[in-house]
Amino acid sequence: MAEDLIIHTNISKEAQYQSLIPQIAALISGEEDQIANLANIAAALKEQFNWFWVGFYLVKNDELVLGPFQGPVACTRIKKGKGVCGTSWAQNEVLIVPDVDQFPGHIACASASRSEIVLPLYRAGVIVGVLDVDSEYLAHFDEVDANYLKEIISLLNA
């Protein structure tokens, strides 16, 4: 596939995901390098949705280490159980945070971030990282995002 995306913005959020997912699948199909795939997924999501920050943290030893991302500079290392990313990792669950200022122990990598969604990333059933998406708007993410982002992440194990 050519490395160009067809971006649709004047359609519903669901329709945007439904248009983007097959494009991401084609983009990463046949590529075995995980970092390259994570980088392209982060770029595709950022381009489609224009979120404030989108990227991956990868498990290395007992912490999450910054991986491929799109957006302003970010925290480099996050301990398990700390912040939204570390909590998602520790609890093995998707976290949707409508207001990061209300999340106990939120790590403010960028003061402009107002809401966040974090999803565990698996390889052979083991958490190997998280997908972290931040918005400058309150309550920006919901179950629609969670469901479609899970589908996108699952493409990495296909």
mmCIF file of C-alpha atoms in Angstrom:
data_model
loop_
_atom_site.group_PDB
_atom_site.id
_atom_site.type_symbol
_atom_site.label_atom_id
_atom_site.label_comp_id
_atom_site.label_asym_id
_atom_site.label_seq_id
_atom_site.Cartn_x
_atom_site.Cartn_y
_atom_site.Cartn_z
ATOM 1 C CA MET A 1 0.000 0.000 0.000
ATOM 2 C CA ALA A 2 1.135 3.537 -0.652
ATOM 3 C CA GLU A 3 1.959 5.395 2.517
ATOM 4 C CA ASP A 4 -0.838 7.914 1.982
ATOM 5 C CA LEU A 5 -4.039 7.806 3.976
ATOM 6 C CA ILE A 6 -7.476 8.828 2.851
ATOM 7 C CA ILE A 7 -8.630 11.077 5.665
ATOM 8 C CA HIS A 8 -12.333 11.724 6.166
ATOM 9 C CA THR A 9 -13.264 14.375 8.710
ATOM 10 C CA ASN A 10 -16.848 15.372 7.983
ATOM 11 C CA ILE A 11 -18.287 12.006 9.001
ATOM 12 C CA SER A 12 -19.135 10.404 12.339
ATOM 13 C CA LYS A 13 -16.396 9.188 14.630
ATOM 14 C CA GLU A 14 -17.456 5.582 13.970
ATOM 15 C CA ALA A 15 -17.245 6.130 10.216
ATOM 16 C CA GLN A 16 -13.798 7.691 10.613
ATOM 17 C CA TYR A 17 -12.566 4.585 12.443
ATOM 18 C CA GLN A 18 -14.254 2.291 9.919
ATOM 19 C CA SER A 19 -12.453 4.085 7.098
ATOM 20 C CA LEU A 20 -9.109 4.161 8.897
ATOM 21 C CA ILE A 21 -8.891 0.580 10.200
ATOM 22 C CA PRO A 22 -8.547 -1.170 6.823
ATOM 23 C CA GLN A 23 -5.969 1.431 5.805
ATOM 24 C CA ILE A 24 -3.917 0.728 8.939
ATOM 25 C CA ALA A 25 -4.280 -3.014 8.348
ATOM 26 C CA ALA A 26 -2.910 -2.613 4.824
ATOM 27 C CA LEU A 27 -0.153 -0.290 6.013
ATOM 28 C CA ILE A 28 1.247 -2.747 8.561
ATOM 29 C CA SER A 29 0.465 -5.937 6.634
ATOM 30 C CA GLY A 30 3.624 -7.918 5.977
ATOM 31 C CA GLU A 31 5.812 -5.634 8.098
ATOM 32 C CA GLU A 32 7.351 -7.566 10.977
ATOM 33 C CA ASP A 33 9.148 -4.670 12.670
ATOM 34 C CA GLN A 34 7.024 -3.716 15.679
ATOM 35 C CA ILE A 35 8.519 -0.226 16.060
ATOM 36 C CA ALA A 36 7.781 0.610 12.420
ATOM 37 C CA ASN A 37 4.183 -0.570 12.830
ATOM 38 C CA LEU A 38 3.688 1.343 16.082
ATOM 39 C CA ALA A 39 5.105 4.488 14.465
ATOM 40 C CA ASN A 40 2.750 4.235 11.500
ATOM 41 C CA ILE A 41 -0.266 3.535 13.715
ATOM 42 C CA ALA A 42 0.527 6.572 15.882
ATOM 43 C CA ALA A 43 0.941 8.735 12.774
ATOM 44 C CA ALA A 44 -2.280 7.461 11.184
ATOM 45 C CA LEU A 45 -4.305 8.095 14.339
ATOM 46 C CA LYS A 46 -2.815 11.562 14.789
ATOM 47 C CA GLU A 47 -3.488 12.435 11.157
ATOM 48 C CA GLN A 48 -7.079 11.167 11.203
ATOM 49 C CA PHE A 49 -8.213 12.544 14.552
ATOM 50 C CA ASN A 50 -5.751 15.388 15.206
ATOM 51 C CA TRP A 51 -5.478 14.399 18.860
ATOM 52 C CA PHE A 52 -3.082 16.352 21.069
ATOM 53 C CA TRP A 53 -0.790 13.341 21.640
ATOM 54 C CA VAL A 54 -0.891 9.723 20.519
ATOM 55 C CA GLY A 55 1.755 7.103 21.048
ATOM 56 C CA PHE A 56 3.027 4.000 22.697
ATOM 57 C CA TYR A 57 4.900 3.164 25.866
ATOM 58 C CA LEU A 58 6.681 -0.181 25.857
ATOM 59 C CA VAL A 59 7.369 -2.444 28.831
ATOM 60 C CA LYS A 60 11.088 -2.672 29.548
ATOM 61 C CA ASN A 61 12.009 -4.327 32.820
ATOM 62 C CA ASP A 62 9.680 -2.862 35.446
ATOM 63 C CA GLU A 63 8.648 0.327 33.713
ATOM 64 C CA LEU A 64 7.070 1.762 30.607
ATOM 65 C CA VAL A 65 9.525 3.445 28.243
ATOM 66 C CA LEU A 66 8.488 5.962 25.615
ATOM 67 C CA GLY A 67 8.041 4.425 22.173
ATOM 68 C CA PRO A 68 6.839 5.792 18.839
ATOM 69 C CA PHE A 69 4.537 8.791 19.199
ATOM 70 C CA GLN A 70 3.131 11.905 17.552
ATOM 71 C CA GLY A 71 2.812 15.163 19.468
ATOM 72 C CA PRO A 72 4.850 17.253 21.894
ATOM 73 C CA VAL A 73 7.740 15.770 23.854
ATOM 74 C CA ALA A 74 6.628 13.293 26.494
ATOM 75 C CA CYS A 75 7.614 11.601 29.722
ATOM 76 C CA THR A 76 10.311 9.043 28.983
ATOM 77 C CA ARG A 77 9.717 6.483 31.753
ATOM 78 C CA ILE A 78 6.655 5.578 33.814
ATOM 79 C CA LYS A 79 6.616 3.170 36.740
ATOM 80 C CA LYS A 80 4.045 0.386 36.933
ATOM 81 C CA GLY A 81 0.940 1.649 38.713
ATOM 82 C CA LYS A 82 1.854 5.330 38.253
ATOM 83 C CA GLY A 83 -0.226 7.764 36.253
ATOM 84 C CA VAL A 84 -2.875 6.671 33.779
ATOM 85 C CA CYS A 85 -0.471 4.613 31.651
ATOM 86 C CA GLY A 86 1.129 2.802 34.566
ATOM 87 C CA THR A 87 -2.283 2.154 36.124
ATOM 88 C CA SER A 88 -3.671 0.729 32.870
ATOM 89 C CA TRP A 89 -0.649 -1.578 32.723
ATOM 90 C CA ALA A 90 -0.934 -2.629 36.382
ATOM 91 C CA GLN A 91 -4.704 -3.204 36.221
ATOM 92 C CA ASN A 92 -4.612 -4.766 32.734
ATOM 93 C CA GLU A 93 -7.542 -2.671 31.581
ATOM 94 C CA VAL A 94 -8.572 0.153 29.302
ATOM 95 C CA LEU A 95 -8.797 3.449 31.175
ATOM 96 C CA ILE A 96 -10.889 6.360 29.938
ATOM 97 C CA VAL A 97 -10.178 9.497 31.945
ATOM 98 C CA PRO A 98 -12.581 12.389 31.189
ATOM 99 C CA ASP A 99 -10.577 14.869 33.303
ATOM 100 C CA VAL A 100 -6.937 14.046 34.001
ATOM 101 C CA ASP A 101 -6.843 16.563 36.854
ATOM 102 C CA GLN A 102 -9.289 14.305 38.716
ATOM 103 C CA PHE A 103 -7.169 11.156 38.247
ATOM 104 C CA PRO A 104 -5.161 10.377 41.406
ATOM 105 C CA GLY A 105 -1.457 10.438 40.613
ATOM 106 C CA HIS A 106 -1.860 11.739 37.056
ATOM 107 C CA ILE A 107 1.539 12.437 35.503
ATOM 108 C CA ALA A 108 1.366 15.755 33.675
ATOM 109 C CA CYS A 109 3.754 15.279 30.765
ATOM 110 C CA ALA A 110 2.021 18.217 29.042
ATOM 111 C CA SER A 111 -0.144 20.741 30.850
ATOM 112 C CA ALA A 112 -2.432 21.102 27.813
ATOM 113 C CA SER A 113 -3.656 17.503 28.159
ATOM 114 C CA ARG A 114 -7.168 17.429 29.630
ATOM 115 C CA SER A 115 -8.509 13.916 28.943
ATOM 116 C CA GLU A 116 -6.920 10.579 28.122
ATOM 117 C CA ILE A 117 -7.520 7.010 27.024
ATOM 118 C CA VAL A 118 -4.978 4.234 27.591
ATOM 119 C CA LEU A 119 -5.201 0.668 26.281
ATOM 120 C CA PRO A 120 -2.917 -2.276 27.053
ATOM 121 C CA LEU A 121 -0.983 -3.667 24.114
ATOM 122 C CA TYR A 122 -0.538 -7.451 24.068
ATOM 123 C CA ARG A 123 1.835 -9.904 22.428
ATOM 124 C CA ALA A 124 1.002 -13.589 22.934
ATOM 125 C CA GLY A 125 -1.371 -12.669 25.783
ATOM 126 C CA VAL A 126 1.224 -10.672 27.739
ATOM 127 C CA ILE A 127 1.134 -6.872 28.123
ATOM 128 C CA VAL A 128 4.077 -5.449 26.198
ATOM 129 C CA GLY A 129 3.058 -1.809 26.301
ATOM 130 C CA VAL A 130 0.196 0.643 26.165
ATOM 131 C CA LEU A 131 -1.385 2.914 23.596
ATOM 132 C CA ASP A 132 -1.804 6.357 25.146
ATOM 133 C CA VAL A 133 -3.970 9.071 23.596
ATOM 134 C CA ASP A 134 -4.370 12.553 25.067
ATOM 135 C CA SER A 135 -6.754 15.355 24.143
ATOM 136 C CA GLU A 136 -6.727 19.011 25.009
ATOM 137 C CA TYR A 137 -10.503 18.740 25.529
ATOM 138 C CA LEU A 138 -12.342 17.388 28.562
ATOM 139 C CA ALA A 139 -14.292 14.120 28.165
ATOM 140 C CA HIS A 140 -13.019 13.623 24.622
ATOM 141 C CA PHE A 141 -12.924 9.801 24.678
ATOM 142 C CA ASP A 142 -15.646 7.201 25.145
ATOM 143 C CA GLU A 143 -16.460 3.527 24.583
ATOM 144 C CA VAL A 144 -16.567 4.073 20.816
ATOM 145 C CA ASP A 145 -12.887 5.055 20.939
ATOM 146 C CA ALA A 146 -12.091 2.177 23.273
ATOM 147 C CA ASN A 147 -13.720 -0.404 21.014
ATOM 148 C CA TYR A 148 -12.161 0.796 17.777
ATOM 149 C CA LEU A 149 -8.725 1.383 19.315
ATOM 150 C CA LYS A 150 -8.835 -2.206 20.658
ATOM 151 C CA GLU A 151 -9.527 -3.345 17.110
ATOM 152 C CA ILE A 152 -6.564 -1.351 15.811
ATOM 153 C CA ILE A 153 -4.253 -2.762 18.486
ATOM 154 C CA SER A 154 -5.412 -6.283 17.657
ATOM 155 C CA LEU A 155 -4.057 -5.796 14.122
ATOM 156 C CA LEU A 156 -0.560 -5.971 15.604
ATOM 157 C CA ASN A 157 -1.121 -9.609 16.544
ATOM 158 C CA ALA A 158 -2.721 -10.604 13.232
#
